[in-house]
Amino acid sequence: MRFSCILIILLLSSAFVAGQVLDSSQKVDRKYLEDQFYFGFTYNFATNLPSGVSQRNLSYGLQGGFIKDIPISYDRTFGLGIGLGYGINSYYTNLLASQQGTELEYTVLDSDADFRRNKIATHVLELPFQFRWRNSTPQEYKFWRIYTGIKMGYVFDGRSKYVSSTERIVFVNKDIRDFQYGLTLNVGYNTFNIHIYYALSSLFNDGVMVESGEAIEYKPLKVGLIFYIL
């Protein structure tokens, strides 16, 4: 009888100690961070195009970078994200940019014009800032997320490119705005997340116009997928 009581006490003590160890490990795990690296691709829609200008071919964007995750709530469901990234974008339209001495002129190509590609390509150093919500836990790596915020970018290389059956013209386009910014929204579950970016700044500098005198106030709308990695 005495032996049975001692055995029961030992079993209860072991269970209590194991529970305390589990609780302690869970407290350590509460310092986890989320979504440090990202990679994504988008389809770039054209908005606010001048009269007669339309998209051609597949306008696309690629992006990648690092974001520092900063939790701001005890359970880490809310946080901030500040990052640094790199983006490549191509915009295919029938708006032809051509050099005339030191000036640039913009012409709307007819629908029957013979050309293969006509695009503007940009390479951008990006600075995303996000307000983050997610329902993750220290043990759960598949979760819902909603990240919204702004993204600023510095265009360190912007070029116009025209290719036809007889010629190929590529040059640095100084009319492309150096500093650009817009709103972002990332929504998804686990691996696959929808990414939306709407530019608040025009792709071109103020005062850039087509031959008719209409201002070029092209603002990209990017829709695609983004992937996050710890």
XYZ file of C-alpha atoms in Angstrom:
230
model
C 0.000 0.000 0.000
C 2.790 2.354 0.924
C 4.628 1.503 -2.327
C 1.498 2.279 -4.368
C 1.133 5.721 -2.769
C 4.779 6.538 -3.479
C 4.358 5.444 -7.131
C 1.281 7.647 -7.579
C 3.092 10.663 -6.084
C 6.085 10.122 -8.411
C 3.839 9.887 -11.479
C 1.984 13.092 -10.555
C 5.271 14.906 -9.914
C 6.656 13.813 -13.294
C 3.562 15.062 -15.097
C 3.785 18.412 -13.276
C 7.487 18.828 -14.143
C 6.858 17.924 -17.799
C 4.090 20.497 -17.956
C 6.386 23.153 -16.505
C 9.088 22.336 -19.095
C 6.545 22.572 -21.917
C 5.298 25.921 -20.658
C 8.849 27.194 -20.403
C 9.654 26.145 -23.995
C 6.502 27.812 -25.233
C 7.553 31.095 -23.602
C 10.892 30.937 -25.414
C 9.122 30.215 -28.714
C 7.029 33.363 -28.330
C 9.985 35.359 -29.650
C 9.534 33.984 -33.174
C 9.475 36.310 -36.205
C 7.580 35.978 -39.497
C 8.098 36.508 -43.222
C 11.588 37.901 -43.517
C 12.319 37.271 -47.228
C 9.910 37.742 -50.132
C 9.710 37.083 -53.855
C 6.881 37.905 -56.252
C 5.753 38.481 -59.803
C 2.973 40.671 -61.200
C 1.056 41.598 -64.298
C 1.333 45.365 -64.770
C -1.900 47.013 -65.886
C -1.889 50.459 -67.489
C -4.133 53.166 -66.022
C -4.547 56.842 -66.991
C -3.117 56.299 -70.472
C -3.399 59.087 -73.069
C -6.040 58.798 -75.800
C -5.214 56.097 -78.346
C -2.585 54.416 -76.166
C -3.110 50.760 -75.248
C -1.149 47.890 -73.760
C 0.664 45.387 -75.932
C 2.329 42.063 -75.145
C 2.769 40.964 -71.515
C 3.687 43.784 -69.150
C 5.274 42.119 -66.138
C 7.089 42.811 -62.889
C 9.455 40.872 -60.635
C 10.349 41.754 -57.058
C 12.376 40.350 -54.208
C 13.978 41.453 -50.974
C 14.190 41.348 -47.187
C 11.732 42.689 -44.597
C 12.450 43.139 -40.907
C 9.469 41.842 -38.932
C 8.655 43.951 -35.832
C 5.841 42.479 -33.648
C 3.865 45.120 -31.741
C 1.411 42.922 -29.791
C 2.053 40.317 -27.097
C 0.619 37.438 -29.124
C 2.500 38.671 -32.235
C -0.591 38.749 -34.430
C 0.062 42.441 -35.167
C 3.348 43.846 -36.372
C 5.227 46.203 -38.634
C 7.475 45.395 -41.558
C 10.300 47.571 -42.921
C 12.285 46.251 -45.830
C 14.645 46.731 -48.726
C 14.109 45.153 -52.120
C 14.748 45.185 -55.843
C 12.155 45.344 -58.612
C 12.190 44.900 -62.402
C 9.237 46.161 -64.446
C 8.329 46.194 -68.129
C 5.487 48.226 -69.648
C 4.514 47.361 -73.233
C 2.356 49.902 -75.073
C 2.015 51.537 -78.496
C 3.424 54.811 -77.114
C 6.735 55.336 -78.938
C 9.489 57.380 -77.298
C 12.059 58.783 -79.722
C 15.102 61.034 -79.344
C 15.118 64.310 -81.220
C 18.450 65.889 -80.389
C 18.439 66.497 -76.634
C 14.646 66.231 -76.409
C 12.284 63.242 -76.278
C 9.084 63.007 -78.288
C 6.164 60.623 -77.776
C 4.047 59.321 -80.627
C 1.039 56.995 -80.587
C 1.684 54.168 -83.052
C -1.174 53.108 -85.334
C -2.725 49.677 -84.943
C -1.243 48.616 -88.296
C 2.294 49.766 -87.413
C 4.946 47.115 -88.030
C 6.830 46.590 -84.768
C 7.610 43.639 -82.532
C 8.135 45.280 -79.162
C 7.837 48.750 -77.726
C 8.365 49.062 -74.012
C 9.664 50.972 -71.033
C 11.777 48.964 -68.576
C 12.710 50.067 -65.055
C 15.053 48.766 -62.376
C 13.958 49.970 -58.960
C 15.420 50.016 -55.461
C 12.345 49.506 -53.267
C 11.530 50.386 -49.652
C 8.317 48.666 -48.422
C 6.626 49.623 -45.157
C 3.818 47.351 -43.928
C 1.258 47.093 -41.151
C 0.856 43.352 -40.583
C -1.833 41.051 -39.206
C -1.486 37.258 -39.102
C -2.996 34.476 -36.982
C 0.215 32.492 -36.577
C 1.388 30.759 -33.371
C 4.787 29.386 -32.242
C 3.673 25.906 -33.369
C 1.677 26.781 -36.517
C 3.496 27.706 -39.725
C 0.428 27.753 -41.985
C -1.677 30.827 -41.311
C -3.715 33.669 -42.791
C -2.078 37.056 -43.312
C -3.128 40.569 -44.335
C -0.271 43.004 -44.914
C -1.030 46.534 -46.093
C 1.102 49.634 -46.426
C 3.124 51.737 -48.825
C 6.125 51.083 -51.035
C 8.568 53.730 -52.172
C 11.026 53.213 -54.981
C 14.048 54.825 -56.588
C 14.395 54.128 -60.325
C 18.152 53.843 -60.882
C 17.754 52.669 -64.483
C 14.873 53.427 -66.865
C 15.008 52.705 -70.589
C 12.851 52.881 -73.684
C 13.160 50.065 -76.196
C 11.701 49.764 -79.693
C 12.167 46.711 -81.921
C 10.836 46.289 -85.460
C 11.800 44.059 -88.371
C 14.359 46.645 -89.541
C 15.676 48.424 -86.445
C 16.332 48.189 -82.722
C 16.480 51.353 -80.602
C 17.368 51.396 -76.895
C 18.199 54.468 -74.802
C 18.056 55.777 -71.234
C 14.798 57.671 -70.774
C 15.319 60.733 -68.560
C 11.567 61.464 -68.517
C 10.910 58.518 -66.207
C 10.281 59.683 -62.652
C 13.150 58.846 -60.304
C 11.136 58.556 -57.072
C 7.880 56.589 -57.164
C 5.469 55.394 -54.499
C 2.158 53.569 -54.107
C -0.161 51.527 -51.898
C 0.287 47.791 -51.343
C -1.955 44.953 -50.170
C -0.846 41.351 -49.603
C -3.516 38.794 -48.648
C -3.264 35.031 -48.491
C -2.817 31.748 -46.659
C 0.412 29.828 -46.225
C 2.531 29.884 -49.409
C 0.326 31.629 -51.961
C -0.559 35.267 -51.403
C -2.162 37.864 -53.658
C -0.118 41.033 -54.135
C -1.634 44.351 -55.295
C 0.264 47.593 -55.866
C -1.400 50.818 -57.008
C 0.898 53.684 -57.923
C 0.094 57.101 -56.484
C 2.821 58.730 -58.586
C 2.988 58.827 -62.368
C 5.569 56.720 -64.199
C 6.708 59.885 -66.016
C 7.789 63.296 -64.780
C 5.290 66.141 -64.697
C 4.909 67.983 -67.983
C 5.703 65.030 -70.281
C 3.181 65.027 -73.160
C 2.360 63.274 -76.415
C 2.460 65.199 -79.700
C -1.182 66.268 -79.319
C -0.326 68.054 -76.062
C -2.084 65.551 -73.771
C -0.179 64.825 -70.568
C 1.200 61.333 -69.978
C 0.013 60.429 -66.477
C 0.460 56.687 -66.674
C 0.038 55.024 -63.238
C 0.754 51.273 -63.000
C -1.579 48.839 -61.257
C 0.260 45.615 -60.447
C -1.546 42.380 -59.552
C 0.193 39.075 -58.923
C 1.515 36.590 -56.373
C 4.032 37.040 -53.580
C 5.810 34.356 -51.546
C 7.276 34.760 -48.049
C 10.155 32.834 -46.485
C 11.323 32.968 -42.856
